[in-house]
Coordinates of C-alpha atoms in Angstrom, one line a residue:
M348 CA 86.0 -150.1 79.1
A349 CA 84.6 -148.1 76.2
A350 CA 81.1 -146.6 76.8
L351 CA 78.5 -148.4 74.7
Q352 CA 77.5 -145.3 72.7
F353 CA 81.1 -144.9 71.4
F354 CA 81.5 -148.6 70.8
K355 CA 83.0 -149.3 67.4
C356 CA 81.6 -152.3 65.4
Y357 CA 83.5 -154.7 63.3
K358 CA 81.9 -154.7 59.8
P359 CA 81.9 -157.8 57.7
L360 CA 83.6 -157.2 54.4
F361 CA 81.1 -159.1 52.3
R362 CA 78.2 -161.4 52.4
I363 CA 77.8 -164.7 50.5
Q364 CA 74.4 -165.4 49.0
S365 CA 73.0 -168.9 49.1
R366 CA 74.3 -170.9 46.2
K367 CA 73.0 -174.0 44.4
I368 CA 73.2 -177.0 46.6
F369 CA 73.6 -180.6 45.5
I370 CA 72.2 -183.6 47.3
T371 CA 74.7 -186.3 47.5
S372 CA 72.3 -189.2 47.2
G373 CA 71.5 -188.7 43.5
S374 CA 71.8 -185.8 41.1
I375 CA 69.1 -183.6 42.6
T376 CA 69.7 -179.9 42.3
N377 CA 68.4 -177.3 44.7
K378 CA 65.5 -176.5 42.3
N379 CA 64.5 -180.1 42.3
F380 CA 64.9 -180.4 46.0
Q381 CA 62.5 -177.4 46.5
K382 CA 60.0 -179.2 44.2
T383 CA 60.4 -182.3 46.3
S384 CA 59.9 -180.3 49.4
R385 CA 56.7 -178.9 48.1
N386 CA 55.5 -182.4 47.3
I387 CA 56.4 -183.6 50.8
V388 CA 54.6 -180.6 52.3
R389 CA 51.6 -181.5 50.2
L390 CA 51.7 -185.1 51.4
L391 CA 52.4 -184.4 55.1
C392 CA 50.1 -181.5 55.6
S393 CA 47.1 -182.7 53.5
S394 CA 44.1 -184.0 55.3
S395 CA 42.7 -185.5 52.1
T396 CA 41.8 -189.2 52.1
S397 CA 42.9 -189.7 48.5
L398 CA 46.4 -190.3 47.3
G399 CA 46.8 -186.6 46.8
Q400 CA 47.8 -184.4 43.8
S401 CA 50.1 -185.6 41.1
T402 CA 53.8 -184.7 41.6
S403 CA 53.6 -182.8 38.3
T404 CA 51.3 -180.1 39.8
K405 CA 52.9 -176.7 39.5
T406 CA 53.3 -174.6 42.6
N407 CA 54.6 -171.0 42.8
A408 CA 57.7 -170.3 44.8
Y409 CA 55.6 -168.8 47.6
G410 CA 52.4 -170.7 47.0
E411 CA 49.9 -172.3 49.4
D412 CA 52.2 -175.3 50.1
E413 CA 55.0 -173.1 51.5
K414 CA 52.4 -171.2 53.6
K415 CA 51.1 -174.4 55.0
S416 CA 54.7 -175.6 55.9
K417 CA 55.4 -172.3 57.7
E418 CA 52.4 -172.7 59.8
Q419 CA 54.2 -175.7 61.5
Q420 CA 56.0 -174.4 64.6
L421 CA 59.5 -175.6 65.4
W422 CA 60.7 -175.7 69.0
L423 CA 64.5 -175.9 69.6
Y424 CA 66.4 -176.2 72.9
N425 CA 68.5 -173.1 73.4
T426 CA 71.7 -173.7 75.4
M427 CA 71.8 -170.0 76.3
T428 CA 68.3 -170.0 78.0
K429 CA 68.4 -173.7 79.0
E430 CA 64.9 -174.2 77.7
K431 CA 63.0 -175.0 74.5
E432 CA 61.9 -172.0 72.5
L433 CA 59.7 -171.4 69.5
F434 CA 61.9 -170.8 66.5
K435 CA 61.5 -167.4 65.0
P436 CA 64.1 -166.3 62.4
K437 CA 65.3 -162.7 62.4
V438 CA 64.3 -162.3 58.8
D439 CA 61.0 -163.9 57.7
G440 CA 61.5 -166.9 55.5
K441 CA 65.3 -166.9 55.8
V442 CA 67.6 -168.6 58.3
G443 CA 71.3 -167.9 59.0
M444 CA 73.1 -170.9 60.6
Y445 CA 76.7 -171.3 61.6
V446 CA 78.1 -174.7 62.7
C447 CA 81.7 -175.1 63.8
G448 CA 83.6 -177.4 61.5
V449 CA 86.5 -179.7 62.0
T450 CA 90.1 -179.0 62.7
A451 CA 91.6 -180.7 59.6
Y452 CA 94.6 -182.7 60.8
D453 CA 93.2 -186.3 60.7
L454 CA 90.3 -188.4 59.5
S455 CA 87.1 -187.6 61.2
H456 CA 85.6 -189.9 63.9
I457 CA 82.0 -190.8 64.5
G458 CA 81.8 -188.1 67.2
H459 CA 82.2 -185.7 64.3
A460 CA 79.7 -187.7 62.2
R461 CA 77.1 -187.1 64.9
V462 CA 77.6 -183.4 64.9
Y463 CA 77.3 -182.9 61.2
V464 CA 74.5 -185.5 60.8
S465 CA 72.5 -183.7 63.6
F466 CA 72.9 -180.3 61.9
D467 CA 72.2 -181.8 58.5
I468 CA 68.9 -183.0 59.9
L469 CA 68.2 -179.4 61.1
F470 CA 69.2 -178.0 57.7
R471 CA 67.0 -180.4 55.9
Y472 CA 64.0 -179.8 58.2
L473 CA 64.3 -176.0 58.0
R474 CA 64.3 -176.3 54.2
F475 CA 61.3 -178.7 54.3
M476 CA 59.5 -176.0 56.3
G477 CA 60.1 -173.6 53.4
Y478 CA 63.0 -171.6 54.8
E479 CA 65.9 -170.4 52.6
V480 CA 68.8 -171.4 54.8
N481 CA 72.3 -169.8 54.6
Y482 CA 74.3 -172.7 56.2
V483 CA 77.9 -171.8 57.0
R484 CA 80.3 -174.5 58.2
N485 CA 84.0 -173.6 58.5
F486 CA 87.2 -175.5 58.3
T487 CA 90.0 -174.8 60.8
D488 CA 93.1 -175.2 58.6
V489 CA 95.5 -173.2 60.8
D490 CA 95.9 -174.6 64.3
D491 CA 98.4 -176.0 66.8
K492 CA 97.2 -179.5 66.2
I493 CA 97.7 -179.2 62.5
I494 CA 101.2 -177.8 62.9
A495 CA 102.1 -180.6 65.3
R496 CA 100.8 -183.3 63.0
A497 CA 102.5 -181.8 60.0
G498 CA 105.7 -181.8 61.9
E499 CA 105.3 -185.5 62.7
L500 CA 104.7 -186.4 59.1
G501 CA 107.2 -183.9 57.6
E502 CA 104.5 -182.2 55.6
D503 CA 103.5 -178.6 55.0
P504 CA 100.7 -177.7 57.5
L505 CA 98.5 -176.1 54.9
S506 CA 99.0 -179.0 52.5
L507 CA 98.1 -181.5 55.3
S508 CA 94.9 -179.6 56.2
R509 CA 93.8 -179.3 52.5
R510 CA 94.2 -183.1 52.2
F511 CA 92.1 -183.8 55.3
C512 CA 89.5 -181.2 54.2
E513 CA 88.9 -183.3 51.1
E514 CA 88.8 -186.5 53.2
F515 CA 86.1 -184.8 55.3
H516 CA 84.1 -184.0 52.2
L517 CA 84.1 -187.7 51.3
D518 CA 82.9 -188.7 54.7
M519 CA 80.0 -186.2 54.5
E520 CA 79.1 -187.6 51.1
Y521 CA 79.1 -191.1 52.4
L522 CA 76.8 -190.1 55.2
H523 CA 74.4 -188.2 52.9
C524 CA 75.0 -184.8 54.5
L525 CA 74.1 -182.0 52.2
P526 CA 76.9 -179.5 51.4
P527 CA 76.5 -176.3 53.4
T528 CA 75.9 -173.0 51.6
V529 CA 79.5 -172.0 52.1
E530 CA 82.6 -173.5 53.7
P531 CA 85.1 -170.8 54.7
R532 CA 88.7 -171.7 55.7
V533 CA 90.7 -169.8 58.2
S534 CA 93.7 -169.4 55.8
D535 CA 91.5 -167.5 53.4
H536 CA 90.1 -165.1 56.0
M537 CA 93.1 -163.4 57.6
P538 CA 92.0 -159.9 56.6
Q539 CA 88.7 -160.4 58.3
I540 CA 90.3 -161.9 61.4
I541 CA 92.8 -159.2 61.7
D542 CA 90.1 -156.5 61.3
M543 CA 88.0 -158.0 64.0
I544 CA 91.0 -158.2 66.4
K545 CA 91.7 -154.5 65.7
Q546 CA 88.1 -153.6 66.6
I547 CA 88.3 -155.6 69.9
L548 CA 91.5 -153.7 70.8
D549 CA 90.0 -150.4 69.8
N550 CA 87.0 -151.1 72.0
G551 CA 89.2 -151.8 75.0
R552 CA 88.6 -155.5 75.4
A553 CA 92.0 -156.8 74.5
Y554 CA 95.7 -156.0 75.1
R555 CA 99.1 -156.6 73.4
V556 CA 102.0 -158.4 74.9
E557 CA 105.3 -158.9 72.9
G558 CA 103.6 -159.6 69.6
D559 CA 100.7 -161.6 71.1
V560 CA 97.1 -160.2 71.5
Y561 CA 95.0 -161.4 74.4
F562 CA 91.3 -161.0 75.1
S563 CA 90.7 -159.5 78.6
V564 CA 87.8 -161.4 80.2
D565 CA 87.7 -158.9 83.1
E566 CA 86.6 -156.3 80.5
F567 CA 83.6 -158.5 79.5
P568 CA 81.2 -158.8 82.6
E569 CA 78.9 -161.1 80.7
Y570 CA 81.6 -163.8 80.3
G571 CA 80.2 -167.2 81.3
R572 CA 76.5 -166.6 80.5
L573 CA 76.4 -169.5 78.0
S574 CA 78.2 -172.1 80.0
G575 CA 77.0 -170.9 83.4
R576 CA 80.6 -170.8 84.7
K577 CA 81.6 -168.0 86.9
L578 CA 84.8 -166.1 86.1
E579 CA 86.5 -167.1 89.4
D580 CA 85.9 -170.8 88.5
N581 CA 88.2 -170.4 85.5
R582 CA 91.2 -169.2 87.5
A583 CA 92.4 -172.6 88.6
G584 CA 92.9 -175.7 86.6
E585 CA 93.3 -174.0 83.2
R586 CA 93.5 -176.2 80.1
V587 CA 96.7 -174.6 79.0
A588 CA 99.9 -173.6 80.9
V589 CA 99.5 -170.4 82.8
D590 CA 101.2 -167.5 80.9
S591 CA 102.6 -165.1 83.5
R592 CA 102.2 -162.3 80.9
K593 CA 98.4 -162.5 81.1
R594 CA 96.4 -160.1 83.2
N595 CA 94.1 -162.9 84.1
P596 CA 94.8 -166.6 83.7
A597 CA 91.4 -167.0 81.9
D598 CA 92.4 -164.5 79.2
F599 CA 92.8 -166.2 75.8
A600 CA 94.8 -165.5 72.7
L601 CA 93.4 -163.6 69.7
W602 CA 96.8 -163.5 67.9
K603 CA 99.9 -165.6 68.4
S604 CA 103.3 -164.3 67.5
A605 CA 105.2 -166.4 64.9
K606 CA 107.4 -169.2 66.0
E607 CA 110.2 -170.7 63.9
G608 CA 109.1 -173.2 61.4
E609 CA 105.4 -172.4 61.7
P610 CA 103.1 -170.7 59.1
F611 CA 102.5 -167.0 59.7
W612 CA 100.8 -163.9 58.3
E613 CA 101.7 -160.3 58.7
S614 CA 99.6 -158.2 61.1
P615 CA 99.8 -154.8 62.9
W616 CA 101.2 -156.7 65.9
G617 CA 103.9 -158.5 63.9
A618 CA 104.0 -161.9 62.1
G619 CA 101.9 -164.6 63.5
R620 CA 98.6 -166.5 63.3
P621 CA 95.2 -166.3 64.9
G622 CA 94.0 -168.0 68.0
W623 CA 91.4 -170.7 67.6
H624 CA 88.3 -168.9 68.9
I625 CA 88.6 -165.7 66.9
E626 CA 88.4 -167.6 63.6
C627 CA 84.7 -168.5 64.0
S628 CA 83.7 -165.1 65.3
A629 CA 85.2 -163.4 62.2
M630 CA 84.0 -166.0 59.6
S631 CA 80.4 -166.1 61.0
A632 CA 80.3 -162.2 61.0
T633 CA 81.6 -162.2 57.4
Y634 CA 79.0 -164.5 56.0
L635 CA 76.0 -164.0 58.3
G636 CA 76.5 -160.5 59.8
Y637 CA 76.6 -159.3 63.4
S638 CA 73.4 -161.2 64.3
F639 CA 72.0 -164.4 63.0
D640 CA 69.7 -167.2 64.0
I641 CA 71.5 -170.4 64.9
H642 CA 75.0 -171.2 66.1
G643 CA 75.7 -174.9 66.6
G644 CA 78.3 -177.6 67.5
G645 CA 79.0 -180.4 69.9
M646 CA 78.5 -179.9 73.6
D647 CA 82.3 -179.9 74.1
L648 CA 82.3 -176.5 72.4
I649 CA 80.1 -174.7 74.9
F650 CA 83.2 -173.9 77.0
P651 CA 85.6 -172.4 76.2
H652 CA 85.1 -172.1 72.4
H653 CA 81.5 -170.8 72.2
E654 CA 81.8 -168.8 75.4
N655 CA 84.9 -167.1 73.9
E656 CA 83.2 -166.5 70.6
I657 CA 80.4 -164.6 72.3
A658 CA 82.9 -162.5 74.2
Q659 CA 84.8 -161.7 71.0
S660 CA 81.8 -161.0 68.8
C661 CA 80.1 -158.8 71.3
S662 CA 83.3 -157.0 71.9
A663 CA 83.8 -156.3 68.2
C664 CA 80.2 -155.1 67.9
H665 CA 77.7 -154.5 70.7
K666 CA 74.9 -155.4 68.3
S667 CA 76.1 -159.0 68.0
N668 CA 73.4 -161.4 68.9
I669 CA 72.7 -165.0 68.1
S670 CA 69.2 -166.2 68.8
Y671 CA 69.6 -169.9 69.3
W672 CA 72.7 -171.9 70.6
I673 CA 72.2 -175.5 69.6
H674 CA 74.5 -178.3 70.9
N675 CA 74.4 -182.1 70.3
G676 CA 75.4 -184.7 72.8
F677 CA 78.5 -186.9 72.8
V678 CA 79.1 -190.2 71.3
T679 CA 80.5 -192.3 74.2
I680 CA 82.3 -195.6 74.6
D681 CA 81.9 -197.2 78.0
S682 CA 80.4 -193.9 79.2
Q683 CA 83.4 -191.9 78.2
K684 CA 83.3 -189.2 75.5
M685 CA 84.8 -190.4 72.2
S686 CA 87.7 -188.1 71.3
K687 CA 91.1 -188.1 69.6
S688 CA 92.7 -186.8 72.8
L689 CA 91.5 -189.8 74.8
G690 CA 92.5 -192.2 72.0
N691 CA 89.1 -194.0 72.2
F692 CA 87.7 -193.1 68.9
F693 CA 86.7 -194.9 65.7
T694 CA 87.0 -193.0 62.4
I695 CA 84.1 -192.8 60.0
R696 CA 86.2 -194.8 57.5
Q697 CA 86.8 -197.6 60.0
V698 CA 83.1 -197.9 60.8
I699 CA 81.9 -197.8 57.2
E700 CA 84.5 -200.4 56.2
L701 CA 82.2 -202.9 57.8
Y702 CA 78.8 -201.1 58.1
H703 CA 76.9 -199.2 55.5
P704 CA 77.0 -195.4 55.8
L705 CA 73.2 -195.2 55.9
A706 CA 73.2 -197.8 58.8
L707 CA 75.6 -195.5 60.6
R708 CA 73.4 -192.5 59.9
L709 CA 70.4 -194.4 61.1
F710 CA 72.3 -195.4 64.3
L711 CA 73.2 -191.7 64.9
I712 CA 69.6 -190.3 64.5
G713 CA 68.1 -193.2 66.4
T714 CA 68.9 -191.3 69.6
H715 CA 67.8 -187.7 70.3
Y716 CA 70.5 -185.4 69.2
R717 CA 71.0 -183.8 72.6
S718 CA 71.3 -187.1 74.4
P719 CA 74.6 -189.1 74.7
I720 CA 74.7 -192.1 72.4
N721 CA 76.8 -195.2 73.3
Y722 CA 78.8 -196.6 70.4
S723 CA 78.9 -200.4 70.1
D724 CA 79.0 -203.1 67.4
V725 CA 75.6 -204.3 68.8
Q726 CA 74.0 -201.0 68.2
L727 CA 75.4 -200.8 64.6
E728 CA 74.3 -204.3 63.9
T729 CA 70.8 -203.4 65.0
A730 CA 70.8 -200.3 62.9
S731 CA 72.0 -202.2 59.9
D732 CA 69.3 -204.9 60.4
R733 CA 66.7 -202.2 60.7
A734 CA 67.9 -200.5 57.5
Y735 CA 67.7 -203.7 55.6
Y736 CA 64.1 -204.3 56.8
I737 CA 63.1 -200.7 55.8
Y738 CA 64.7 -200.8 52.3
Q739 CA 63.6 -204.4 51.6
T740 CA 60.0 -203.5 52.4
L741 CA 60.1 -200.5 50.2
K742 CA 61.7 -202.5 47.4
D743 CA 59.0 -205.1 47.6
C744 CA 56.4 -202.3 47.4
E745 CA 58.1 -200.9 44.3
E746 CA 58.1 -204.3 42.6
V747 CA 54.4 -205.0 43.3
V748 CA 53.3 -201.5 42.2
G749 CA 55.5 -201.7 39.1
K750 CA 57.3 -199.0 37.1
E751 CA 54.1 -197.4 35.8
E752 CA 52.5 -194.6 37.8
V753 CA 49.5 -195.9 39.8
E754 CA 46.3 -194.1 38.7
E755 CA 45.5 -191.6 41.5
E756 CA 42.4 -189.9 40.4
N757 CA 39.1 -191.2 41.7
I758 CA 40.9 -193.7 43.9
R759 CA 39.7 -193.9 47.5
L760 CA 41.9 -195.8 49.9
G761 CA 40.6 -197.9 52.7
A762 CA 40.0 -196.0 56.0
D763 CA 42.7 -198.1 57.7
I764 CA 45.3 -197.2 55.1
V765 CA 44.4 -193.5 55.2
E766 CA 44.6 -193.5 59.0
C767 CA 47.9 -195.3 59.0
I768 CA 49.5 -192.8 56.6
K769 CA 47.9 -189.8 58.3
S770 CA 49.1 -191.0 61.7
F771 CA 52.6 -191.5 60.5
N772 CA 52.7 -188.1 58.8
D773 CA 51.3 -186.4 61.9
V774 CA 53.9 -188.1 64.1
F775 CA 56.6 -187.0 61.7
V776 CA 55.7 -183.3 61.8
T777 CA 54.8 -183.2 65.5
S778 CA 58.0 -185.0 66.6
M779 CA 60.4 -183.2 64.3
S780 CA 58.9 -179.8 65.3
E781 CA 59.5 -180.8 68.9
D782 CA 63.3 -180.2 69.0
L783 CA 63.9 -182.7 66.1
H784 CA 62.8 -185.8 67.8
S785 CA 63.9 -188.2 65.1
P786 CA 63.8 -191.4 67.2
V787 CA 60.1 -191.0 67.6
V788 CA 59.7 -190.7 63.8
L789 CA 61.8 -193.9 63.2
S790 CA 59.7 -195.7 65.8
A791 CA 56.5 -194.5 64.2
M792 CA 57.7 -195.9 60.8
S793 CA 57.1 -199.4 62.1
D794 CA 53.3 -199.1 61.6
P795 CA 53.3 -198.3 57.9
L796 CA 56.0 -200.8 57.3
K797 CA 54.0 -203.5 59.0
T798 CA 50.9 -202.5 57.1
A799 CA 52.9 -202.7 53.8
N800 CA 54.2 -206.1 54.7
D801 CA 50.7 -207.3 55.5
L802 CA 49.6 -206.2 52.0
L803 CA 52.7 -207.7 50.4
H804 CA 52.7 -211.2 52.1
T805 CA 49.4 -212.1 53.8
R806 CA 46.6 -213.8 52.0
K807 CA 44.1 -211.2 53.2
G808 CA 46.4 -208.3 52.0
K809 CA 47.0 -209.8 48.6
K810 CA 43.2 -209.9 48.0
Q811 CA 42.6 -206.1 48.7
G812 CA 41.1 -204.3 45.7
T813 CA 43.3 -201.2 46.1
R814 CA 46.4 -203.1 47.1
K815 CA 48.7 -201.5 44.6
Q816 CA 47.4 -198.0 45.3
S817 CA 47.8 -198.6 49.1
L818 CA 51.4 -199.8 48.7
A819 CA 52.2 -196.9 46.4
A820 CA 50.8 -194.4 49.0
I821 CA 52.7 -196.1 51.9
E822 CA 55.9 -196.2 50.0
K823 CA 55.6 -192.6 48.9
S824 CA 54.9 -191.5 52.5
I825 CA 57.9 -193.3 53.9
R826 CA 60.2 -192.3 51.0
N827 CA 59.4 -188.6 51.6
V828 CA 60.3 -188.9 55.3
L829 CA 63.5 -190.8 54.5
N830 CA 64.4 -188.0 52.1
I831 CA 64.1 -185.4 54.8
L832 CA 66.0 -187.5 57.3
G833 CA 68.8 -188.0 54.7
L834 CA 68.2 -191.8 54.6
M835 CA 67.0 -192.2 51.0
P836 CA 69.4 -194.3 48.8
P837 CA 69.8 -193.9 45.1
T838 CA 67.8 -197.1 44.6
Y839 CA 66.5 -199.7 47.1
H840 CA 68.2 -202.5 45.1
Q841 CA 71.6 -200.8 45.3
V842 CA 71.5 -200.2 49.1
L843 CA 70.2 -203.7 49.8
Q844 CA 73.1 -205.2 47.7
E845 CA 75.6 -203.0 49.6
L846 CA 74.1 -204.0 53.0
R847 CA 74.5 -207.7 52.0
E848 CA 78.1 -207.1 51.0
K849 CA 78.9 -205.4 54.3
A850 CA 77.3 -208.3 56.2
L851 CA 79.3 -210.9 54.3
K852 CA 82.5 -208.9 55.1
R853 CA 81.6 -208.8 58.8
A854 CA 80.9 -212.5 58.7
K855 CA 84.1 -213.2 56.9
I856 CA 82.4 -215.4 54.3
T857 CA 81.7 -215.0 50.6
E858 CA 78.3 -215.2 48.9
E859 CA 79.4 -218.3 47.0
E860 CA 80.2 -220.0 50.3
V861 CA 76.7 -219.0 51.6
V862 CA 75.1 -220.5 48.5
E863 CA 77.1 -223.7 49.0
K864 CA 75.9 -223.9 52.6
I865 CA 72.3 -223.5 51.3
H866 CA 72.8 -226.4 48.9
E867 CA 74.3 -228.5 51.7
R868 CA 71.3 -227.8 53.9
N869 CA 68.8 -228.5 51.1
A870 CA 70.5 -231.9 50.6
A871 CA 70.4 -232.6 54.3
R872 CA 66.7 -231.8 54.4
K873 CA 66.0 -234.0 51.4
N874 CA 67.8 -236.9 53.2
K875 CA 65.8 -236.1 56.4
E876 CA 69.1 -235.2 58.2
Y877 CA 67.3 -232.5 60.2
E878 CA 69.9 -232.1 62.9
R879 CA 72.6 -231.4 60.2
S880 CA 70.2 -229.0 58.5
D881 CA 69.4 -227.1 61.7
G882 CA 73.1 -227.0 62.4
I883 CA 73.9 -225.3 59.1
R884 CA 71.2 -222.7 59.7
K885 CA 72.4 -222.1 63.2
D886 CA 76.1 -221.8 62.2
L887 CA 75.1 -219.1 59.6
A888 CA 72.9 -217.3 62.0
A889 CA 75.8 -217.1 64.5
I890 CA 77.7 -215.0 62.1
G891 CA 74.8 -212.8 61.0
I892 CA 73.5 -214.7 58.0
A893 CA 69.8 -215.6 58.2
L894 CA 68.3 -218.3 55.9
M895 CA 64.7 -217.8 54.7
D896 CA 62.6 -220.6 53.2
S897 CA 59.8 -220.1 50.8
P898 CA 58.0 -222.1 48.1
E899 CA 60.4 -220.5 45.6
G900 CA 63.4 -221.8 47.5
T901 CA 65.9 -220.7 50.2
T902 CA 67.5 -217.2 50.2
W903 CA 69.5 -215.3 52.8
R904 CA 69.6 -211.9 54.3
P905 CA 71.8 -210.1 56.8
A906 CA 70.8 -210.5 60.5
I907 CA 72.1 -209.6 63.9
P908 CA 74.5 -212.4 65.0
L909 CA 72.9 -214.6 67.6
A910 CA 75.4 -213.7 70.4
M911 CA 74.7 -210.0 69.8
Q912 CA 71.0 -210.5 69.9
E913 CA 71.4 -211.6 73.5
Q914 CA 73.5 -208.5 74.3
Y915 CA 71.2 -205.9 72.7
V916 CA 69.6 -203.4 75.0
P917 CA 67.5 -200.7 73.2
E918 CA 68.7 -197.1 73.6
S919 CA 66.4 -195.2 75.9

């Protein structure tokens, strides 16, 4: 093994600077997002008892608001050290983050959705704190699975992967995930991959065999430090067939020689293509350098993928260092990990055919990102019902407040409203700073929503002198948090209509048929046929349609079907 002082370093060919980012839920550019972030900081960090400053207030790029936000500490669980650590970026004010992307050979399932929603939350929260984030998320578009699927469909592998990359982009847009700063593809980075393999060979950590190049785990004593696995544990029960040409069964491919009918690229070792693990090492080094702040992905990537990445990157450059390894938990079905290989998966498209994408996102962030989350229709129904309640409450606030800006100057809200908003904002910052504990934030949202509904619908609430100002302040506080959580729709009216349409689809009934049932029930009540009236209400409730009576008449809203209400057990 080469002595450390003579160790050659792989050098990235270029760096990509952060580009303009577009938020999918509305046409908000990066500039506007930064302005919004400053307003959120102003709201969440202010101890003032008034409504706060007008959103038109100008703030310098590195003004007091950003300073306040950076005073908030963020603790993240580091898989490498197995403990929570205070987040400190390598460069003040800037964060480099790499998240392993999909292998593009099929539609993405909700296990994938959980990964990218989890890291979208981290991306958004880091930006809220005032950091400039260089977020790199790759596409694997050259891989055994892609080649196999292309063969089944009689399609060119690169054409197939391009198609599914675009499908993935649509899924991310549906789920309100912000685009990363850059999305490198393996097929565009062969020079960088080949260059890194050369460095690993030059540094004595790999060997050539008949056109293939293998990494030698025996030459990397630190192998296993991320996963905690010992090298001898990897010798039996390998995931792939044992290749007798390997020096150690745990050695893994950096370069694979070309096979007939497969895509290939020229290299110093002959025509071929890269192994899976080297792709991410080369692309992360290209865009973020030898050392950066955060590397993330699902827990299934800890071994062997991330373990092998560490070995490769450190073998290409001894200065390679990643500060925080972040991994999210699995989505399970009947306590089994959801995966394509097990055949127990639901694609994102299948789920959002019947449930609103924001309900799916709410479901995914309703459990802490590191804990397993069990997929079920009951959980999605519950998330959908919760989403409807949130957006209906905020729409009602908006309607009472009106389109005109509520006068903020010289308005003093009641102590109870001030305390309600302050408590919610404090919980938001405290919980998100404690390893992104989004479930606590969602739970804390109940108090301001209840307060808003009291102001909206109770006799006492309607009589409050500062009712409009209170509702405006509560709506603004919740809206700002929803923005950071990626749960803010283009309009409340639109998302409520879409939630209703999904509920009708699940119930296999049209809105016209629901209205007809309401007319039938009204007639039954008028004729004092109360048993029939109750029967109509119960039949609709059984399929997830709740009727609501008021002096203005009877309306309907989506609800959890009665049978599912009995099954529901809250996630711990």
